[in-house]
Short mmCIF file of C-alpha atoms and ligand atoms in Angstrom, two decimals:
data_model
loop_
_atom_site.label_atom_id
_atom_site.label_comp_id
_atom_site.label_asym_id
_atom_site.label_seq_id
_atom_site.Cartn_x
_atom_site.Cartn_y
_atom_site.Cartn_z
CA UNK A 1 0.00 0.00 0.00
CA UNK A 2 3.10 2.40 0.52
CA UNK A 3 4.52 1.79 -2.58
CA UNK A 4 0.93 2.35 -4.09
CA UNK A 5 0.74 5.62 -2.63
CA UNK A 6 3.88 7.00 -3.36
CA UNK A 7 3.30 5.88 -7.02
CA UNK A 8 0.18 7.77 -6.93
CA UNK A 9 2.00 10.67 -5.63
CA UNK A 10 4.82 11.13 -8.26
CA UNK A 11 2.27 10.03 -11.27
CA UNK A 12 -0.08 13.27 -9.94
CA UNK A 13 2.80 15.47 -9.33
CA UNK A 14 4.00 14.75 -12.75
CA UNK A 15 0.86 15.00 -14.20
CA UNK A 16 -0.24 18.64 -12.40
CA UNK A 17 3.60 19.73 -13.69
CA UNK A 18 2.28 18.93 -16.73
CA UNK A 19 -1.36 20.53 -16.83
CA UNK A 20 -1.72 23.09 -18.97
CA UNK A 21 -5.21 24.43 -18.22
CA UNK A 22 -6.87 25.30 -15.01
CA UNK A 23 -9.59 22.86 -16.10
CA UNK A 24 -7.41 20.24 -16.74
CA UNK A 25 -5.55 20.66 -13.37
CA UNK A 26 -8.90 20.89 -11.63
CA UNK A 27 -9.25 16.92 -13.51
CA UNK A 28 -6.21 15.78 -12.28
CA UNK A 29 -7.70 17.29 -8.55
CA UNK A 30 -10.50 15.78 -9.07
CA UNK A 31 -9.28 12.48 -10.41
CA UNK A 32 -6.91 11.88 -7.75
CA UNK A 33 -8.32 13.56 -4.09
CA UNK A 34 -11.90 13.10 -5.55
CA UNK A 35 -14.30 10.92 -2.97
CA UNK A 36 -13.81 8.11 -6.12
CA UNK A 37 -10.45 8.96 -6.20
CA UNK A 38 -7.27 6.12 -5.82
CA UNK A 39 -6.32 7.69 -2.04
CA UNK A 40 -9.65 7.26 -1.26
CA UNK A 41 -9.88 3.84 -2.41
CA UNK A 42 -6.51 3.23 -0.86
CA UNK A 43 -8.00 4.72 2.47
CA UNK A 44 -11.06 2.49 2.32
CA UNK A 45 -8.54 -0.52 1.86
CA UNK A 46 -7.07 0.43 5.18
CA UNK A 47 -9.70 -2.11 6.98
CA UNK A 48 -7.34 -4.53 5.97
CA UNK A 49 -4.79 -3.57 7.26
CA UNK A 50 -3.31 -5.22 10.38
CA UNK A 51 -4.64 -2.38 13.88
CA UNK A 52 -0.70 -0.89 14.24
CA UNK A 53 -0.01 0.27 10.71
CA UNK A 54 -3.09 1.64 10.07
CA UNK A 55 -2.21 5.20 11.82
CA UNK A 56 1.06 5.38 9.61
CA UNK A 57 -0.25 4.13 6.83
CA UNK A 58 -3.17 6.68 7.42
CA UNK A 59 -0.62 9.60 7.75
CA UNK A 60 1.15 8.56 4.69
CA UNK A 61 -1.81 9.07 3.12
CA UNK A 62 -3.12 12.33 4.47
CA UNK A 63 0.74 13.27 3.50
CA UNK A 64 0.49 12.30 0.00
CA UNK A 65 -3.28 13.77 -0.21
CA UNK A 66 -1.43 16.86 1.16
CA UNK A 67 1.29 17.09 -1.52
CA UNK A 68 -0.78 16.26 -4.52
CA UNK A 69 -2.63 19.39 -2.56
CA UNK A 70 -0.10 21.89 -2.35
CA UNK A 71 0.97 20.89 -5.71
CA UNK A 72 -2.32 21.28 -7.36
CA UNK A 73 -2.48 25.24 -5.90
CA UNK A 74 0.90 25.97 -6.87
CA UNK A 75 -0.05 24.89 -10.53
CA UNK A 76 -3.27 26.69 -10.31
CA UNK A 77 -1.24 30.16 -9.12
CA UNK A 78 0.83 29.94 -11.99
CA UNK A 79 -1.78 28.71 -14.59
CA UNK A 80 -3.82 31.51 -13.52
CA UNK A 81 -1.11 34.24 -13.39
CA UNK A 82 -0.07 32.60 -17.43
CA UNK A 83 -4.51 33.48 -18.00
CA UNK A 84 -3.71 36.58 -16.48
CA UNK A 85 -0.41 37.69 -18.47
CA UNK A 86 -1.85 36.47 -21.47
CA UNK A 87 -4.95 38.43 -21.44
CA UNK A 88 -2.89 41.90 -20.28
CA UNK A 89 -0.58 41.19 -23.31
CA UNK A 90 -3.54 40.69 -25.58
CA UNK A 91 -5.11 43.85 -24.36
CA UNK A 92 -1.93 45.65 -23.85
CA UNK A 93 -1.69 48.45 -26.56
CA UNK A 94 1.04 49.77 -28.12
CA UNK A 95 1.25 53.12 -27.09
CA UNK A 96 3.66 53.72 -29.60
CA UNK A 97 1.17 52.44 -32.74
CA UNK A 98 -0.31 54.88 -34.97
CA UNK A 99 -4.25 55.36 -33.07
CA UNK A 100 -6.71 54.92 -35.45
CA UNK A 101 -7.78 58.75 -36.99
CA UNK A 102 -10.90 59.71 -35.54
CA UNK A 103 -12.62 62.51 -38.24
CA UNK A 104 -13.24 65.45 -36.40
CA UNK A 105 -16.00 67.33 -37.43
CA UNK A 106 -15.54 71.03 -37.24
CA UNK A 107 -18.35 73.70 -36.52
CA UNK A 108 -20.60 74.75 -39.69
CA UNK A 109 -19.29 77.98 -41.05
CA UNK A 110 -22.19 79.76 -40.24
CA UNK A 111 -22.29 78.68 -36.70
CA UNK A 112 -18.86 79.57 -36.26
CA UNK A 113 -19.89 83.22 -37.63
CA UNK A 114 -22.61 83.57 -35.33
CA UNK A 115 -20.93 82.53 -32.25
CA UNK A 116 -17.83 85.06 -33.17
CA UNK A 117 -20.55 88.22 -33.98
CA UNK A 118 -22.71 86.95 -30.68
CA UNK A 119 -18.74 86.92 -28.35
CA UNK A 120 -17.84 90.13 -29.86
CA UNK A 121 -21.23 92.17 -28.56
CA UNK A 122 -21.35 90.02 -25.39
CA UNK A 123 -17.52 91.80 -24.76
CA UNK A 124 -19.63 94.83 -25.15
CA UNK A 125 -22.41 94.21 -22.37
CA UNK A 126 -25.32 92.86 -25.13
CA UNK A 127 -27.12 89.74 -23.92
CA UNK A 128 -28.38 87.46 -25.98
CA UNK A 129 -32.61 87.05 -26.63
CA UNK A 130 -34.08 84.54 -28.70
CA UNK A 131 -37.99 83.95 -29.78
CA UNK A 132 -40.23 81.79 -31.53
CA UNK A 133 -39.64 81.08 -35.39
CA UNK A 134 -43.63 81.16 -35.78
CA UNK A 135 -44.57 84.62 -35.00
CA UNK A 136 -47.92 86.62 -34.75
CA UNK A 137 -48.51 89.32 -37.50
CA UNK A 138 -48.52 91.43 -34.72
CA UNK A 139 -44.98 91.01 -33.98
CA UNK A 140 -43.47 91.03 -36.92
CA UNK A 141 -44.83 94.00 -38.55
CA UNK A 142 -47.41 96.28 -36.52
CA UNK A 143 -45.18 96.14 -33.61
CA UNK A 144 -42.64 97.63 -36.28
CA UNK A 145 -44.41 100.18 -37.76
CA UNK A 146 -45.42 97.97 -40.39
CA UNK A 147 -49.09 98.12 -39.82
CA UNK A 148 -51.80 96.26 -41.51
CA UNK A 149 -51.43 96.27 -45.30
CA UNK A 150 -48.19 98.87 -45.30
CA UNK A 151 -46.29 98.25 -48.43
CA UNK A 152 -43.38 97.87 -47.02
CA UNK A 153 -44.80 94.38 -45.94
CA UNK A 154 -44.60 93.38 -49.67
CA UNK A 155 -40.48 93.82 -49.42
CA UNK A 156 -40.45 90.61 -47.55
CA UNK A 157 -42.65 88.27 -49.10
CA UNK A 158 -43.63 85.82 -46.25
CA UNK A 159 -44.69 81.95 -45.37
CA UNK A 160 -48.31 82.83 -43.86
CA UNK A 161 -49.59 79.59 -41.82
CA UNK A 162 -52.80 81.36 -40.80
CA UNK A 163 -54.40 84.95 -41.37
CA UNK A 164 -52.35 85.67 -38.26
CA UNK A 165 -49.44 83.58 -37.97
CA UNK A 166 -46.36 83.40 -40.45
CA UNK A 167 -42.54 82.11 -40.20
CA UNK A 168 -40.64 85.48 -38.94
CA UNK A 169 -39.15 87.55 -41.55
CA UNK A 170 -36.39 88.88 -39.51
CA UNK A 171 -35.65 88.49 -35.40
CA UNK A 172 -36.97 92.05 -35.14
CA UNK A 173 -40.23 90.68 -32.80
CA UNK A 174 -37.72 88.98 -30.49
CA UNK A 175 -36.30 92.75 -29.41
CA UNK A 176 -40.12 93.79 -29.38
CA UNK A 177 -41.08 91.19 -27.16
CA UNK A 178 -38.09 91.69 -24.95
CA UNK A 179 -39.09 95.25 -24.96
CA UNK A 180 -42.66 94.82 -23.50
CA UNK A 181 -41.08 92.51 -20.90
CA UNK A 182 -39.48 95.39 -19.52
CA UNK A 183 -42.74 97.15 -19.20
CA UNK A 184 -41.17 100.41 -20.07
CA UNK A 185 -38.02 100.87 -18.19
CA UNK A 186 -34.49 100.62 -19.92
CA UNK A 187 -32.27 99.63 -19.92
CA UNK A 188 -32.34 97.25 -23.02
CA UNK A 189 -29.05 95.70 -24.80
CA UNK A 190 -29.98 92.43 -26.56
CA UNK A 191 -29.12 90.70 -29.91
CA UNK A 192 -31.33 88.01 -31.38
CA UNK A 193 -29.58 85.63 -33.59
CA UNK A 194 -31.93 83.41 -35.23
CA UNK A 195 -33.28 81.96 -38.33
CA UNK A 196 -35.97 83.67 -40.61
CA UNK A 197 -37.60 83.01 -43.46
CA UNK A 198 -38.61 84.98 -47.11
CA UNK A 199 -40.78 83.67 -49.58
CA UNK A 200 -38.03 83.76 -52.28
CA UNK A 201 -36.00 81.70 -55.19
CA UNK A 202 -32.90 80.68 -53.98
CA UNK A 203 -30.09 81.76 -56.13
CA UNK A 204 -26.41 82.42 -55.74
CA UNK A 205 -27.36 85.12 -53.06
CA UNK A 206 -30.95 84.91 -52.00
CA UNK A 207 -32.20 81.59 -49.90
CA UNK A 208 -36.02 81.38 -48.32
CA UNK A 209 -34.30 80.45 -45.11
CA UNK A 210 -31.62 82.50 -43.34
CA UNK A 211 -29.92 83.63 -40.69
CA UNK A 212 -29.88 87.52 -39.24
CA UNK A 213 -28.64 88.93 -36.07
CA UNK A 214 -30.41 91.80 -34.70
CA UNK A 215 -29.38 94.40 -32.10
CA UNK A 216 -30.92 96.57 -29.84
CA UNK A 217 -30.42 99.29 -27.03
CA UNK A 218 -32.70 101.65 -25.75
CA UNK A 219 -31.93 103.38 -22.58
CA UNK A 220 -32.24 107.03 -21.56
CA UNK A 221 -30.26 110.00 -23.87
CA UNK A 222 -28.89 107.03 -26.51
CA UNK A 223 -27.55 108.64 -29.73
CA UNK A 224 -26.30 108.11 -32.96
CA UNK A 225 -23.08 108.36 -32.02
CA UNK A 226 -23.26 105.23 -29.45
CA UNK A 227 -24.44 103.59 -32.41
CA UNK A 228 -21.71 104.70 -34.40
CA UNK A 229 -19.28 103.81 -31.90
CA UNK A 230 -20.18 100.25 -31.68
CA UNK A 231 -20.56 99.37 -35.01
CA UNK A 232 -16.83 100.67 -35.30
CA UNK A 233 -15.72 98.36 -32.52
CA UNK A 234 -17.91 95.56 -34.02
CA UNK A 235 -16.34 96.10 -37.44
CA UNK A 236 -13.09 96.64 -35.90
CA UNK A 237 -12.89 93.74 -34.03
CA UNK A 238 -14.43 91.41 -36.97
CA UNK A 239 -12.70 92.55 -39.78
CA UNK A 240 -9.11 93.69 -38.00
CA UNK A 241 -8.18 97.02 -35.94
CA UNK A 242 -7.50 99.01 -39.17
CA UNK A 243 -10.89 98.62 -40.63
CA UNK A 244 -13.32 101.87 -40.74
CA UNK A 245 -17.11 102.34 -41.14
CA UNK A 246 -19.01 104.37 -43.43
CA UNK A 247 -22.85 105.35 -42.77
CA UNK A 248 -25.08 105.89 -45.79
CA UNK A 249 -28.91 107.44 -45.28
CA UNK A 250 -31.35 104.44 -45.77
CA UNK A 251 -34.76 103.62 -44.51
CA UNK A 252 -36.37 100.99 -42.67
CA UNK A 253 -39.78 101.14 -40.91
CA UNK A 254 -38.83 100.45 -37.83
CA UNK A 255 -35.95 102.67 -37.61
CA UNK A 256 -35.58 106.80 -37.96
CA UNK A 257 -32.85 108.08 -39.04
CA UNK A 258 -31.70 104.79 -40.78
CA UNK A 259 -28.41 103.91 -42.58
CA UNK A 260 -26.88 101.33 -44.32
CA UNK A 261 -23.50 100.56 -42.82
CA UNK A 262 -20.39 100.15 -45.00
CA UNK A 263 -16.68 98.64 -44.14
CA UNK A 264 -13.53 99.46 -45.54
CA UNK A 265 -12.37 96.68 -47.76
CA UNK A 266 -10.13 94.36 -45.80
CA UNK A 267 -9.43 92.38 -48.93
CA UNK A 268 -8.14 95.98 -50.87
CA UNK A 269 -7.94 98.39 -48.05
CA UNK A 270 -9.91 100.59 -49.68
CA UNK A 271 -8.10 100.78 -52.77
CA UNK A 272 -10.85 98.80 -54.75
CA UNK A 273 -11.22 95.29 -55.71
CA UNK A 274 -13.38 92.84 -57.11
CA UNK A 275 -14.63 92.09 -53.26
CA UNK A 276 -15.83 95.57 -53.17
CA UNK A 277 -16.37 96.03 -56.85
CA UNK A 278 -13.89 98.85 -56.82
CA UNK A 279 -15.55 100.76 -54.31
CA UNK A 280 -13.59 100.19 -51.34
CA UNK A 281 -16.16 100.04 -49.19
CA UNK A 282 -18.28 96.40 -48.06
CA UNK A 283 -21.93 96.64 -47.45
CA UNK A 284 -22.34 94.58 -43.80
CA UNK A 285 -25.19 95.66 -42.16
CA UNK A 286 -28.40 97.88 -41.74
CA UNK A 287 -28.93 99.76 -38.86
CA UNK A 288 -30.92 103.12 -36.84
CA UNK A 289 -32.36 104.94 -34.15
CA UNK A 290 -35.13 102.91 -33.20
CA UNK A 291 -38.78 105.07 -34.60
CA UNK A 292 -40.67 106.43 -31.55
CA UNK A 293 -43.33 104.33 -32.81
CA UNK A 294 -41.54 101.38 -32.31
CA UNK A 295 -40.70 102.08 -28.40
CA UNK A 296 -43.83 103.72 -27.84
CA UNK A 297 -45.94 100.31 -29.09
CA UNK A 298 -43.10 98.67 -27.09
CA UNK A 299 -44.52 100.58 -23.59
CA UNK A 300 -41.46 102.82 -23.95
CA UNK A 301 -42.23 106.63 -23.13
CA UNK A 302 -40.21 107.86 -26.64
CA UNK A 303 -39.50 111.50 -24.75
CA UNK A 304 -37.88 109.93 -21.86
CA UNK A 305 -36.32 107.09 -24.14
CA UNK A 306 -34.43 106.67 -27.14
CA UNK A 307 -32.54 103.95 -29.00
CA UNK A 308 -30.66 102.25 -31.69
CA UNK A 309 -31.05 98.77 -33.40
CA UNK A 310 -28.86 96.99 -36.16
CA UNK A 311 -29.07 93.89 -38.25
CA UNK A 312 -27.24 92.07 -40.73
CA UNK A 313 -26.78 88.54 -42.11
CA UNK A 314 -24.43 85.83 -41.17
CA UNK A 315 -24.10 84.17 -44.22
CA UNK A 316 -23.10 87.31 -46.36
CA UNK A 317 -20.64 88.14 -43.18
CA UNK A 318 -19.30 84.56 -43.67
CA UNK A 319 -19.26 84.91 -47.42
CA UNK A 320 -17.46 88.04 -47.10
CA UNK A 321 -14.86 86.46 -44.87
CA UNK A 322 -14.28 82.95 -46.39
CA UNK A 323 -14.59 84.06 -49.93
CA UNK A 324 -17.68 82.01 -50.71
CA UNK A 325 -19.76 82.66 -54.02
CA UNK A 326 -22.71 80.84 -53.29
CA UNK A 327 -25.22 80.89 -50.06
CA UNK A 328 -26.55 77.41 -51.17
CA UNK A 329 -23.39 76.00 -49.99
CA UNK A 330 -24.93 77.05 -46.42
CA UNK A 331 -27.25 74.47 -46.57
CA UNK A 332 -26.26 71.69 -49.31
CA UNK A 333 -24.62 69.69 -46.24
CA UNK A 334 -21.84 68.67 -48.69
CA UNK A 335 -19.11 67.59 -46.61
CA UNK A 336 -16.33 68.62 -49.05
CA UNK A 337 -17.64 72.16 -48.42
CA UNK A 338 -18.27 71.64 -44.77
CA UNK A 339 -14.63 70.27 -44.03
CA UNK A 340 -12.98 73.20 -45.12
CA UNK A 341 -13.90 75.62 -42.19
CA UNK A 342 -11.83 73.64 -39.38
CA UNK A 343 -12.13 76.25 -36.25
CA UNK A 344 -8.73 77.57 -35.28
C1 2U9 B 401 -36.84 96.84 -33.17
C2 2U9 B 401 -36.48 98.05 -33.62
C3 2U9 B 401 -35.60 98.17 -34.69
C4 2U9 B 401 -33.50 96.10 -36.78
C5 2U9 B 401 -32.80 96.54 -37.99
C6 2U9 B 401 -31.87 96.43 -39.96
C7 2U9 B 401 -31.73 97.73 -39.73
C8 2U9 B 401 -31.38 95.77 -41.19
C9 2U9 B 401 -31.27 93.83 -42.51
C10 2U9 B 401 -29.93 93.15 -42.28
C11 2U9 B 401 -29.72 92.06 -43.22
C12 2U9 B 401 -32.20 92.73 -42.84
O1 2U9 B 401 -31.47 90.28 -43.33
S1 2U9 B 401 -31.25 91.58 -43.74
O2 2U9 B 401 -31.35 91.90 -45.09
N1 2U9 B 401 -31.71 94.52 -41.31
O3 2U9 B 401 -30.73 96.33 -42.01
N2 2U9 B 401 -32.47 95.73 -39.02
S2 2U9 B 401 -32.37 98.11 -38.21
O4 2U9 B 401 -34.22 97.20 -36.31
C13 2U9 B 401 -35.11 97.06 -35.27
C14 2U9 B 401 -35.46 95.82 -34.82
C15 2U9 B 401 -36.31 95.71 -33.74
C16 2U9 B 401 -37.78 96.67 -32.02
#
């Protein structure tokens, strides 16, 4: 019986040296210190055995059951650390390999555009107001001194839904609303950037959906002047330091005096180009002191109050700066127009 189990013991130990999976160590376990197992069977067989070498025979077992024991856990602690090392090298990366290029998208033109003009009047105390794109007829004419059946309605031919409700044809009623929310107290210094919309063709230059940004500020004693200043700084600051304005009389409804608001070409400083057709200057913007109508409709007192309001378009401003001939390109979502304009 000794010689059986110390057979037993070097055929297990040999055979858990040579395992090379945890599940085929936990067989060898099993096979050998399993309750079917050949120590057991030996241990049964121990009835046999004459009274006084039963306890030594016993410990030789229990000796052998603990080295095929030990054995077995040492082979599992390397088998598993071999599982372990395996996997970390299979999910070890090489730092050092190329990563896989990730296309970044960059922000549309336009938005990019927007966000600039909106940073550049935030700088100068403006907050940004914003409204509904489905506005009342009430707010986007009478409450701009466009009342019922005024022709100047006709300049901006518009998407009616109802008798009374249309898609805004400029982010005008957004300042008007925020106006009557201040229930006649200044003072007010918004912009509303925003999409609008113009029953139009779309050509090279002309789309039924675009984007404006409107300004306003009315407070007490503001003048022409302010207006003048910070259309300077705007242009200034958009265009580089060295730029100048240039006012020309206009007219808009909603505004009194009115002008349209020229900037020295940046592409020919001035000297005349194709930019600016050889006139040196750049049309960018509308703009005027807001009509006493306008503030008065607004729950403004027009003798205690005055104020001026501007507005121009993004996409002619992005045009202007990126050199693009068509407006269409705005919204043709053609990624080999859209990847150009990676943000700084
Ligand atoms: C209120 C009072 C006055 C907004 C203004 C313009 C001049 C202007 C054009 C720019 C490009 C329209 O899309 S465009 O062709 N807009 O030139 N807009 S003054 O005046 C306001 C607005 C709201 C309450």
């Amino acid at each position: 019986m000794q010689e059986r189990l110390m057979s037993l013991q070097s055929e297990a130990v040999e055979k858990i040296e040579k395992a090379e999976s945890l599940k085929g160590l936990q067989d060898i376990r099993v096979e050998y210190l399993g309750k079917k197992g050949p120590i057991t069977e030996v241990l049964r067989g121990m009835g046999k055995l004459p009274a006084e070498e039963r306890p030594k025979m016993g410990q030789l077992a229990n000796d052998v059951r603990e080295v095929i024991t030990k054995k077995v856990e040492v082979k599992q602690e390397q088998l598993e650390r071999e599982a372990l090392d395996q996997q970390l090298s299979s999910e070890t990366i090489d730092v050092t390999l190329p990563g896989s290029p990730v296309r970044k998208g960059n922000a549309h033109p336009l938005t990019s555009v927007v966000e600039e003009i909106e940073d550049l009047f935030i700088g100068m105390g403006f907050t940004i107001a914003e409204g509904p794109e489905v506005e009342t007829d009430y707010y986007n004419f009478e409450a701009l001194n466009l009342p019922k059946n005024h022709p100047a309605r006709d300049m901006q031919d518009s998407f009616f839904i109802t008798e009374d409700l249309l898609l805004r044809t400029q982010t005008s009623p957004v300042q008007a609303r925020t106006m009557e929310k201040h229930e006649g107290k200044g003072p007010v210094k918004i912009i509303s950037p925003g999409k609008v919309y113009r029953r139009d063709t779309d050509d090279a230059t002309h789309s039924h959906q675009f984007m404006q940004i409107e300004g306003l500020y009315v407070d007490k004693d503001v003048r022409m002047s302010d207006l003048k200043g910070t259309l300077t700084m705007f242009a200034q600051k958009l265009f580089g330091e060295e730029r100048e304005i240039r006012l020309r009389p206009s007219f808009f409804p909603f505004t009194e005096p009115s002008v349209e608001v020229d900037v020295s070409c940046f592409k020919c400083n001035g000297k005349g180009c194709s930019i600016c057709k050889r006139t040196g200057w750049i049309e960018i913007l509308g703009a005027g002191m807001v009509h006493p109508n306008v503030l008065e409709m607004a729950g403004f007192d027009s003798k205690e109050y005055t104020g001026f309001a501007f507005g121009m378009g993004p996409e002619r401003i992005a045009m202007l700066k990126y050199g693009i001939d068509d407006i269409r390109h705005f919204y043709a979502n053609d990624i080999r127009f859209l990847e150009q304009f990676k943000r700084a």
